[in-house]
CSV table of N, CA and C in Angstrom, one decimal:
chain,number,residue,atom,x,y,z
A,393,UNK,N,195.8,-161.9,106.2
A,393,UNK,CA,196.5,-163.1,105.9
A,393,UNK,C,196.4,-164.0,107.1
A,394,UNK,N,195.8,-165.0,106.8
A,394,UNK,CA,196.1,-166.2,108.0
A,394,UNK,C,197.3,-166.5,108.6
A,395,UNK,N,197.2,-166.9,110.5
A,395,UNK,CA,198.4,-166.7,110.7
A,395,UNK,C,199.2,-168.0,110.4
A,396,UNK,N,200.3,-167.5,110.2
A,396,UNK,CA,201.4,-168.9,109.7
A,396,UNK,C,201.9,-168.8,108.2
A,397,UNK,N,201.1,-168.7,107.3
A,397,UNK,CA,201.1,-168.4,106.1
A,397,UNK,C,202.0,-166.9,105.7
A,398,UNK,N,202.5,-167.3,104.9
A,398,UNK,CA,203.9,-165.8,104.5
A,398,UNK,C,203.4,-165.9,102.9
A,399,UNK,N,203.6,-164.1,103.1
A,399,UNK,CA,203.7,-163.8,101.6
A,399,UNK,C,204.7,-163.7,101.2
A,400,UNK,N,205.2,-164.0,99.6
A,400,UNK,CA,206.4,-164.2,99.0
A,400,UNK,C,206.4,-162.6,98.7
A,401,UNK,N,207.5,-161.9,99.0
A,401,UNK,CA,207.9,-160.7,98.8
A,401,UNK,C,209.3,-160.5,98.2
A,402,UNK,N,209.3,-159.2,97.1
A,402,UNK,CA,210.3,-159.8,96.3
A,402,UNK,C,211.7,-158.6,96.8
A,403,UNK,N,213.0,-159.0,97.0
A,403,UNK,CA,213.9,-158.0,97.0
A,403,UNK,C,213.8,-157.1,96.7
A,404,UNK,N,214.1,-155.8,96.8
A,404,UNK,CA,213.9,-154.5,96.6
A,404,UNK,C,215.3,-153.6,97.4
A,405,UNK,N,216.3,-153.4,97.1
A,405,UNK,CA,217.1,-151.8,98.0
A,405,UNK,C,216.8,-151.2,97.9
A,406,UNK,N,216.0,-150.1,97.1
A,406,UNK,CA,215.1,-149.0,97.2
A,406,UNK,C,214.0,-148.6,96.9
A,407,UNK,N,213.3,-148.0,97.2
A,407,UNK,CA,212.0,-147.7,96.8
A,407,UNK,C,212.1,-145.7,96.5
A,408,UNK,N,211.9,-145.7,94.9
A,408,UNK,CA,211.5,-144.4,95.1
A,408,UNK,C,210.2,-143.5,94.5
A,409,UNK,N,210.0,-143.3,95.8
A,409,UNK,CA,208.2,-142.7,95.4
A,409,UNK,C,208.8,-141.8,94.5
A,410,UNK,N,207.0,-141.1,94.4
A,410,UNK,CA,207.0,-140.1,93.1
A,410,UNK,C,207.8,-139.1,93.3
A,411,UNK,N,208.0,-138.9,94.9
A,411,UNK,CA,208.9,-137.3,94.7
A,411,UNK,C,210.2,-137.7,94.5
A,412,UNK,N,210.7,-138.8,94.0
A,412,UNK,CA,212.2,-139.1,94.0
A,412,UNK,C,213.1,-139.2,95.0
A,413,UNK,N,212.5,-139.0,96.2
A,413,UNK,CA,212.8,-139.8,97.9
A,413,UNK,C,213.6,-141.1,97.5
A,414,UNK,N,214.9,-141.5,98.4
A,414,UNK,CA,215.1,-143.2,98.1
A,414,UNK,C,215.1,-143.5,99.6
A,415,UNK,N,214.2,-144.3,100.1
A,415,UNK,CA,214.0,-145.1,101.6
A,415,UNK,C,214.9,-146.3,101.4
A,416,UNK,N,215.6,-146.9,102.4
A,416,UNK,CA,216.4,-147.9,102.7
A,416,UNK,C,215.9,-148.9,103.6
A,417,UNK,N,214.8,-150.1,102.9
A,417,UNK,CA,214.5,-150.6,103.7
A,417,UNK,C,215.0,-151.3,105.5
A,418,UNK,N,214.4,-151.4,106.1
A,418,UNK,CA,215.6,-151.4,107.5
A,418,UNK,C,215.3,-153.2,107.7
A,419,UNK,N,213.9,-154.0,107.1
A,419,UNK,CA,214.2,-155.5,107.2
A,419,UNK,C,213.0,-155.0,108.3
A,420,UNK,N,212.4,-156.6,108.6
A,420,UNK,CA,211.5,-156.9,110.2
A,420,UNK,C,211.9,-156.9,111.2
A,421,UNK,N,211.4,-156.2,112.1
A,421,UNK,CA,212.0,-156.4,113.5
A,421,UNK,C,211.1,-157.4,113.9
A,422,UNK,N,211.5,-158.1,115.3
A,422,UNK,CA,211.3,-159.1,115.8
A,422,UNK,C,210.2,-158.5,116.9
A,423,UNK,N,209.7,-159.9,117.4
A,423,UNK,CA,208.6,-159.3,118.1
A,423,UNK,C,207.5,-159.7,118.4
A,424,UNK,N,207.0,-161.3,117.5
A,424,UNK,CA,205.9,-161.9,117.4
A,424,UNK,C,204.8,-160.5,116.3
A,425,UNK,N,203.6,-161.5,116.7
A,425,UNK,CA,202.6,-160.7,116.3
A,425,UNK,C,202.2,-161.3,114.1
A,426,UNK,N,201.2,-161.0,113.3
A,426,UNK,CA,201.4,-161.5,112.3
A,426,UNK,C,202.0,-160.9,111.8
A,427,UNK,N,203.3,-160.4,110.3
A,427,UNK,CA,203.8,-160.3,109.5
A,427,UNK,C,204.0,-160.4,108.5
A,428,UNK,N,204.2,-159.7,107.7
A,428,UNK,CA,204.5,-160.1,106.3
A,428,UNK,C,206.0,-160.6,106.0
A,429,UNK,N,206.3,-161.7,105.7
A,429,UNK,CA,207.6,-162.8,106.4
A,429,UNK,C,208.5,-162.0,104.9
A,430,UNK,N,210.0,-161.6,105.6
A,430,UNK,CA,210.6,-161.2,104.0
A,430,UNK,C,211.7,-161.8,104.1
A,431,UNK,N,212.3,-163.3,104.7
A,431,UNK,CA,213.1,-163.9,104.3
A,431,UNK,C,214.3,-163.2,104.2
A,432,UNK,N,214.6,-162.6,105.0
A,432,UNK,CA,215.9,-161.5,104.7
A,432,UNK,C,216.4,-160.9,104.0
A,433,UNK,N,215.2,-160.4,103.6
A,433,UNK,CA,215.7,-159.4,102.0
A,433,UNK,C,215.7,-157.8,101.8
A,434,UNK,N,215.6,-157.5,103.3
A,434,UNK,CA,214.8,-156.6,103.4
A,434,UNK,C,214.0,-155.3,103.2
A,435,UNK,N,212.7,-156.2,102.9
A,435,UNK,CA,211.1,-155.4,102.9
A,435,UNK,C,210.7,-155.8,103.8
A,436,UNK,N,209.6,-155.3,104.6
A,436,UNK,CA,208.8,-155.3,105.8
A,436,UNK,C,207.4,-154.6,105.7
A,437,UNK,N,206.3,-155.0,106.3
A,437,UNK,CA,205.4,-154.1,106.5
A,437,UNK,C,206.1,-152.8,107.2
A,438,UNK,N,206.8,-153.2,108.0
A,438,UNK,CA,207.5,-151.5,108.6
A,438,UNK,C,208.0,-150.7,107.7
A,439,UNK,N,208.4,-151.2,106.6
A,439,UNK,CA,208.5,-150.1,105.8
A,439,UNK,C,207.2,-149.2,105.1
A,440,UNK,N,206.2,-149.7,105.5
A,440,UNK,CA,205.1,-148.8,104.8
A,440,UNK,C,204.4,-147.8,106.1
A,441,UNK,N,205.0,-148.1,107.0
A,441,UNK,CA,204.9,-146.8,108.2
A,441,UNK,C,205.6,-145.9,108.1
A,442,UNK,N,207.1,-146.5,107.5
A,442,UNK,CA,208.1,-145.3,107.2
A,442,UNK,C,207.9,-145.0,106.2
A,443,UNK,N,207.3,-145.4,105.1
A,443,UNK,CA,206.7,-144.6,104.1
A,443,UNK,C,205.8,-143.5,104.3
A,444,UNK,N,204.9,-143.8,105.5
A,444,UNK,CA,203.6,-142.7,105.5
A,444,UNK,C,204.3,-141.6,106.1
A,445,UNK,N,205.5,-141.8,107.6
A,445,UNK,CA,206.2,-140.7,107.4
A,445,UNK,C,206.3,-139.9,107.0
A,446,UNK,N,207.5,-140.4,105.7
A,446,UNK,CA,207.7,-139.8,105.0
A,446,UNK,C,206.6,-139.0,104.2
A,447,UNK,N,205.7,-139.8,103.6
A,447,UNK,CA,204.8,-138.8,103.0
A,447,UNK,C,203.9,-137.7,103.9
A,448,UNK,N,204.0,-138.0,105.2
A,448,UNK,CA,203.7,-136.9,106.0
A,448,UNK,C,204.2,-135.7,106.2
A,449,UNK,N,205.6,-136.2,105.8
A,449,UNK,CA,206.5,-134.6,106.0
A,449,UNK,C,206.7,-133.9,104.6
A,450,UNK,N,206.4,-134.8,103.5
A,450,UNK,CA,206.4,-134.2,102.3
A,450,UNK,C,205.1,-133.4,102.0
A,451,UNK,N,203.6,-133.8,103.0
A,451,UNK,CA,202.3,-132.7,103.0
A,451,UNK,C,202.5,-131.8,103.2
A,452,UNK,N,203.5,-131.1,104.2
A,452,UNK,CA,204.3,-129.9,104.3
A,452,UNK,C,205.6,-128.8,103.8
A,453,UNK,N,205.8,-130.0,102.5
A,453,UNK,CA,206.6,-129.3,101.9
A,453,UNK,C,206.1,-128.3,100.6
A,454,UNK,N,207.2,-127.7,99.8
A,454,UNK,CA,206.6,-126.7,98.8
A,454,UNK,C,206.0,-127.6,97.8
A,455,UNK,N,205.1,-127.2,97.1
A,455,UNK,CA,204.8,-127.9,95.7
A,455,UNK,C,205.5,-127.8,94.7
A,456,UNK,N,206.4,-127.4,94.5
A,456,UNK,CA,207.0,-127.2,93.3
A,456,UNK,C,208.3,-128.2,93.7
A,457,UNK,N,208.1,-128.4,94.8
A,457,UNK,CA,209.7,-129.4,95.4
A,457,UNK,C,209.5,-130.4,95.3
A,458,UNK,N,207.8,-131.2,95.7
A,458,UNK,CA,207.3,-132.3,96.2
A,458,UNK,C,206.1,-132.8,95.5
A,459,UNK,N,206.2,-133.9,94.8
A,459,UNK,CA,204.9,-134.5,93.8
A,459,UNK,C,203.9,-135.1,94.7
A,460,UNK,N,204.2,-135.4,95.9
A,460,UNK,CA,203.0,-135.8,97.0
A,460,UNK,C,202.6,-134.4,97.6
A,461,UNK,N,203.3,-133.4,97.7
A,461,UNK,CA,202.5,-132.2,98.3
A,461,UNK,C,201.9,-131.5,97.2
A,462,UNK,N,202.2,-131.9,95.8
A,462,UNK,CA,201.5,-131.0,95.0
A,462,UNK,C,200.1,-131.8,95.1
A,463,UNK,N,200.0,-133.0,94.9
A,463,UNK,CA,198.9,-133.6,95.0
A,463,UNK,C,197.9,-133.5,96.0
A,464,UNK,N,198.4,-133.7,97.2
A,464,UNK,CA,197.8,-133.0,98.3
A,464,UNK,C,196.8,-131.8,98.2
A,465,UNK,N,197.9,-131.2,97.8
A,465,UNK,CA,197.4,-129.3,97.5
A,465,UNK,C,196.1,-129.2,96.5
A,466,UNK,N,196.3,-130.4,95.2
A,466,UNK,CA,195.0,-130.4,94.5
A,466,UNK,C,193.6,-130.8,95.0
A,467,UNK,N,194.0,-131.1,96.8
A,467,UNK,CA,192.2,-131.4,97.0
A,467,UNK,C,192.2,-133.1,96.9
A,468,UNK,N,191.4,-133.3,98.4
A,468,UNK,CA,191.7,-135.0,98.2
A,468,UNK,C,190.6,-135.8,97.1
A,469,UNK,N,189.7,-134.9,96.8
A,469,UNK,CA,189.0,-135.6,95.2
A,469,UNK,C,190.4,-135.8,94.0
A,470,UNK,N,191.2,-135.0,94.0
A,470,UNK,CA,192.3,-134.7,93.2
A,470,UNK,C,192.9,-136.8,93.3
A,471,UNK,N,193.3,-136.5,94.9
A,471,UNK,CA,193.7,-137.7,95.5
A,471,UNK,C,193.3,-138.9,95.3
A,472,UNK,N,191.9,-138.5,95.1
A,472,UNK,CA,191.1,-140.1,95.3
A,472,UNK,C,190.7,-140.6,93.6
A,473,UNK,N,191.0,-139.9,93.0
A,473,UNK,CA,190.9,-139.9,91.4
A,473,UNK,C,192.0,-140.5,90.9
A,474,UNK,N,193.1,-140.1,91.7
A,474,UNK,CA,194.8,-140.5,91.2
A,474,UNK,C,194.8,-142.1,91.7
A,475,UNK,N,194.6,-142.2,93.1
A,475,UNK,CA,194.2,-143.8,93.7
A,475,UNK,C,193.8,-144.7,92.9
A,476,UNK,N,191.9,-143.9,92.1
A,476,UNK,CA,191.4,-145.0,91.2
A,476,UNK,C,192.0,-145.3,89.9
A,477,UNK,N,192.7,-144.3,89.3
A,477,UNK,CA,193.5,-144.5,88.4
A,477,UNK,C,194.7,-145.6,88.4
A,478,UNK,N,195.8,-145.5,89.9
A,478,UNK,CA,196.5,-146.5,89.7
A,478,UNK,C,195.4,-147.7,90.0
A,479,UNK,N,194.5,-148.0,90.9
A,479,UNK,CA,193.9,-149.1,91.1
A,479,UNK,C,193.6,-149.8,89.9
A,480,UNK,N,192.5,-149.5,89.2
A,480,UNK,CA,192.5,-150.1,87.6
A,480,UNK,C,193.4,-150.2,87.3
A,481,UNK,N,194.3,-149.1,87.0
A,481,UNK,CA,195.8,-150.1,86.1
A,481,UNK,C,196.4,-151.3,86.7
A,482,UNK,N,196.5,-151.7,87.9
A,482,UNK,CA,196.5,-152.5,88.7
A,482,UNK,C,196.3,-154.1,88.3
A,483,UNK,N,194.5,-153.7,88.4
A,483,UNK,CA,193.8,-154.7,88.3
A,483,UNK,C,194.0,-155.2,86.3
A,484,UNK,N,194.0,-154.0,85.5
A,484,UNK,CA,194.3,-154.2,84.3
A,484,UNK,C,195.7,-155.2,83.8
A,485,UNK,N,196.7,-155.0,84.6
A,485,UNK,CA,198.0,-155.6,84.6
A,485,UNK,C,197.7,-156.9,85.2
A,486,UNK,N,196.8,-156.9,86.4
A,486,UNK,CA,196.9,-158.8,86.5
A,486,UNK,C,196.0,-159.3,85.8
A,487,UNK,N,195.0,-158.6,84.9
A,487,UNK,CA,194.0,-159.4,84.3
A,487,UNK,C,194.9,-160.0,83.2
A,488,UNK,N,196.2,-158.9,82.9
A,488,UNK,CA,196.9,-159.5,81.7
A,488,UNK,C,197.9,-160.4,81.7
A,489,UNK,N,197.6,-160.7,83.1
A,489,UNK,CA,198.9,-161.6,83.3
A,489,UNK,C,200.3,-161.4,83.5
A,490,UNK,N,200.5,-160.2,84.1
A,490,UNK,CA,201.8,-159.6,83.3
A,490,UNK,C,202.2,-159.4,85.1
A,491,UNK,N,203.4,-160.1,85.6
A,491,UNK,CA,203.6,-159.8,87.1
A,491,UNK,C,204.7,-158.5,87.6
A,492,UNK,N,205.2,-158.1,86.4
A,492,UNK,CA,206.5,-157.2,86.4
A,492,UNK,C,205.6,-156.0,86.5
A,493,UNK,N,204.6,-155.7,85.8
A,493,UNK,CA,203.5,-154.7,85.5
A,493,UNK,C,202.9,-155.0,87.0
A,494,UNK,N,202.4,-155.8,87.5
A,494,UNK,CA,202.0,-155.8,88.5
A,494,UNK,C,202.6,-155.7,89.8
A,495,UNK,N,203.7,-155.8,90.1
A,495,UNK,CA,204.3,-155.3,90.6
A,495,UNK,C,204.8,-153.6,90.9
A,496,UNK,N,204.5,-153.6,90.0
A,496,UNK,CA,205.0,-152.2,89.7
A,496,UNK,C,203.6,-150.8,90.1
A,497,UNK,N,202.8,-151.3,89.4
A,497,UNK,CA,201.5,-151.1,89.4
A,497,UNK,C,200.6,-151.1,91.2
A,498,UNK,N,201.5,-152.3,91.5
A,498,UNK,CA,200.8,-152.6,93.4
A,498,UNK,C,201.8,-151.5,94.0
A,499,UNK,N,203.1,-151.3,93.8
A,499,UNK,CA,203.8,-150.2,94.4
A,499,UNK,C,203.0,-149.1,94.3
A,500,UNK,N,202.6,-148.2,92.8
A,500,UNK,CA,202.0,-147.3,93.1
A,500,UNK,C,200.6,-147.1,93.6
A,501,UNK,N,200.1,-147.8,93.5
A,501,UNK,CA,198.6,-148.1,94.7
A,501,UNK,C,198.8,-148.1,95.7
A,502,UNK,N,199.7,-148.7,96.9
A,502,UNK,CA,200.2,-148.6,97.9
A,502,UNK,C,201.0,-146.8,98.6
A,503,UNK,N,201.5,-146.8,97.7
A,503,UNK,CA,202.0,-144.8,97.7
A,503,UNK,C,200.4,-144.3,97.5
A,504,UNK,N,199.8,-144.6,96.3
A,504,UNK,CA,198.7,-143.4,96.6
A,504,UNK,C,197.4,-143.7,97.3
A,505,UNK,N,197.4,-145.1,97.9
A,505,UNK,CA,196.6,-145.3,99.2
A,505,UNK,C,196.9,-144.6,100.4
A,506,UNK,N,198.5,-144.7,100.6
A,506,UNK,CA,199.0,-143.8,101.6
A,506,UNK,C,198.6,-142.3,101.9
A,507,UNK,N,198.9,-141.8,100.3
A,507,UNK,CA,198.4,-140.3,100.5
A,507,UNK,C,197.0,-140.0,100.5
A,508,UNK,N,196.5,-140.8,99.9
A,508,UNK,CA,194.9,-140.6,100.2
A,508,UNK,C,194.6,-140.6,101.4
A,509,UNK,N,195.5,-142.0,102.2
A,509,UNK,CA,195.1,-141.5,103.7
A,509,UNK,C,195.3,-140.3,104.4
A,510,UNK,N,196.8,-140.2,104.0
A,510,UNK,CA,197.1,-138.6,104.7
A,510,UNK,C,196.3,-137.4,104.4
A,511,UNK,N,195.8,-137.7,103.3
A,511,UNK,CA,194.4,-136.5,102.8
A,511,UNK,C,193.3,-136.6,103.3
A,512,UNK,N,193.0,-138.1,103.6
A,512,UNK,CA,191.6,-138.0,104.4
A,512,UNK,C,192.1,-137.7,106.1
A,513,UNK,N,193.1,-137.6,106.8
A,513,UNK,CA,193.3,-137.5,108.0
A,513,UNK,C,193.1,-139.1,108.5
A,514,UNK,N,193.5,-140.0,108.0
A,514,UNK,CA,193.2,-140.9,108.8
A,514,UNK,C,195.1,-142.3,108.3
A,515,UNK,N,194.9,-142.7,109.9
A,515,UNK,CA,196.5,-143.0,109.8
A,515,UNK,C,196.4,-144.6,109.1
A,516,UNK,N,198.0,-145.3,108.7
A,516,UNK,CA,198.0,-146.7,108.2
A,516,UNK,C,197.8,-147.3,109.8
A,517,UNK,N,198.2,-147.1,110.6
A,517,UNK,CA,197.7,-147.4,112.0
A,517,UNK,C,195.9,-148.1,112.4
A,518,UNK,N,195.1,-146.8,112.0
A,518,UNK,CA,194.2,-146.8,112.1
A,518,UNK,C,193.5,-148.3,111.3
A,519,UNK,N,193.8,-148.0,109.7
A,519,UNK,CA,193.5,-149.0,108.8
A,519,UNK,C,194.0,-150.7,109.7
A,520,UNK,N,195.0,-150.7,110.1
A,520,UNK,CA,195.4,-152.0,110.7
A,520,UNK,C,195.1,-152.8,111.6
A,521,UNK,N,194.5,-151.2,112.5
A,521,UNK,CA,193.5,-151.9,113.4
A,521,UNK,C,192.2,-152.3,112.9
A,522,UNK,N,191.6,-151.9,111.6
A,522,UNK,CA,190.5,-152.0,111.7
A,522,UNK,C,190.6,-153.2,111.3
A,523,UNK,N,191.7,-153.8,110.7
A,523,UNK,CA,191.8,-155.1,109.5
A,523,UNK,C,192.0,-156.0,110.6
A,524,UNK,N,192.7,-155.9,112.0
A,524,UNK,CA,192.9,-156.7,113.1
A,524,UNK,C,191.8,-157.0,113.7
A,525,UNK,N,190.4,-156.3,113.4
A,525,UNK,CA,189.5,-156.2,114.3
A,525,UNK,C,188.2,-156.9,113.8
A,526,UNK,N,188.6,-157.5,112.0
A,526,UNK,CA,187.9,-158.3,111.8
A,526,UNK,C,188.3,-159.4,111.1
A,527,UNK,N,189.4,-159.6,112.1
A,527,UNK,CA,190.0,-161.3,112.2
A,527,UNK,C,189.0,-162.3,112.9
């Protein structure tokens, strides 16, 4: 995103992934640098670090406790199949115009981008630099 320009981001008090986890957004910290601007509602790109956390400590949990560790466990083709699945629905919901669907639909692409990363070994860190690096 160009800098200056803010995305409209919509209220949310919880978010609960697949395994039924509820995260409490904490809002942007301050700090400079570009952001995703949340108008005090708070959502933050920082919450999608504490998301991968989380889904980091849930690769370690049992599968029968945890819908991100079962997935995991199925092998990251398993992973990367589930990704392209929500991706198309995704893209299927804004073709239809439907923003509630899309919304909904970009949450779970964003969770199963995450775990796809955690299954390829590679961090949201990494990705950000790469996106910083062809600014």
């Amino acid at each position: 995103m160009p800098r200056g320009r803010r995305a409209a981001v919509r209220q949310r008090r919880r978010l609960r992934p697949c395994d039924g986890l509820e995260l409490q957004p904490e809002g942007t910290r301050g700090g400079g640098g570009d952001r995703v601007s949340n108008e005090g509602n708070g959502a933050s790109a920082d919450f999608l670090l504490e998301l991968e956390a989380v889904i980091r400590s849930r690769a370690e949990a049992a599968p029968q406790e945890s819908y991100t560790a079962r997935l995991l466990g199925e092998g990251i083709q398993r992973v990367a199949q589930k990704f392209g699945e929500e991706s198309v629905e995704l893209a299927l919901a804004a073709a239809a115009g439907d923003p509630r669907a899309v919304r909904a639909e970009a949450a779970d692409v964003l969770y199963h981008l995450l775990v796809l990363l955690e299954g390829a070994g590679v961090s949201l860190a990494e990705v950000l630099e790469e996106l910083r690096s062809r600014r």
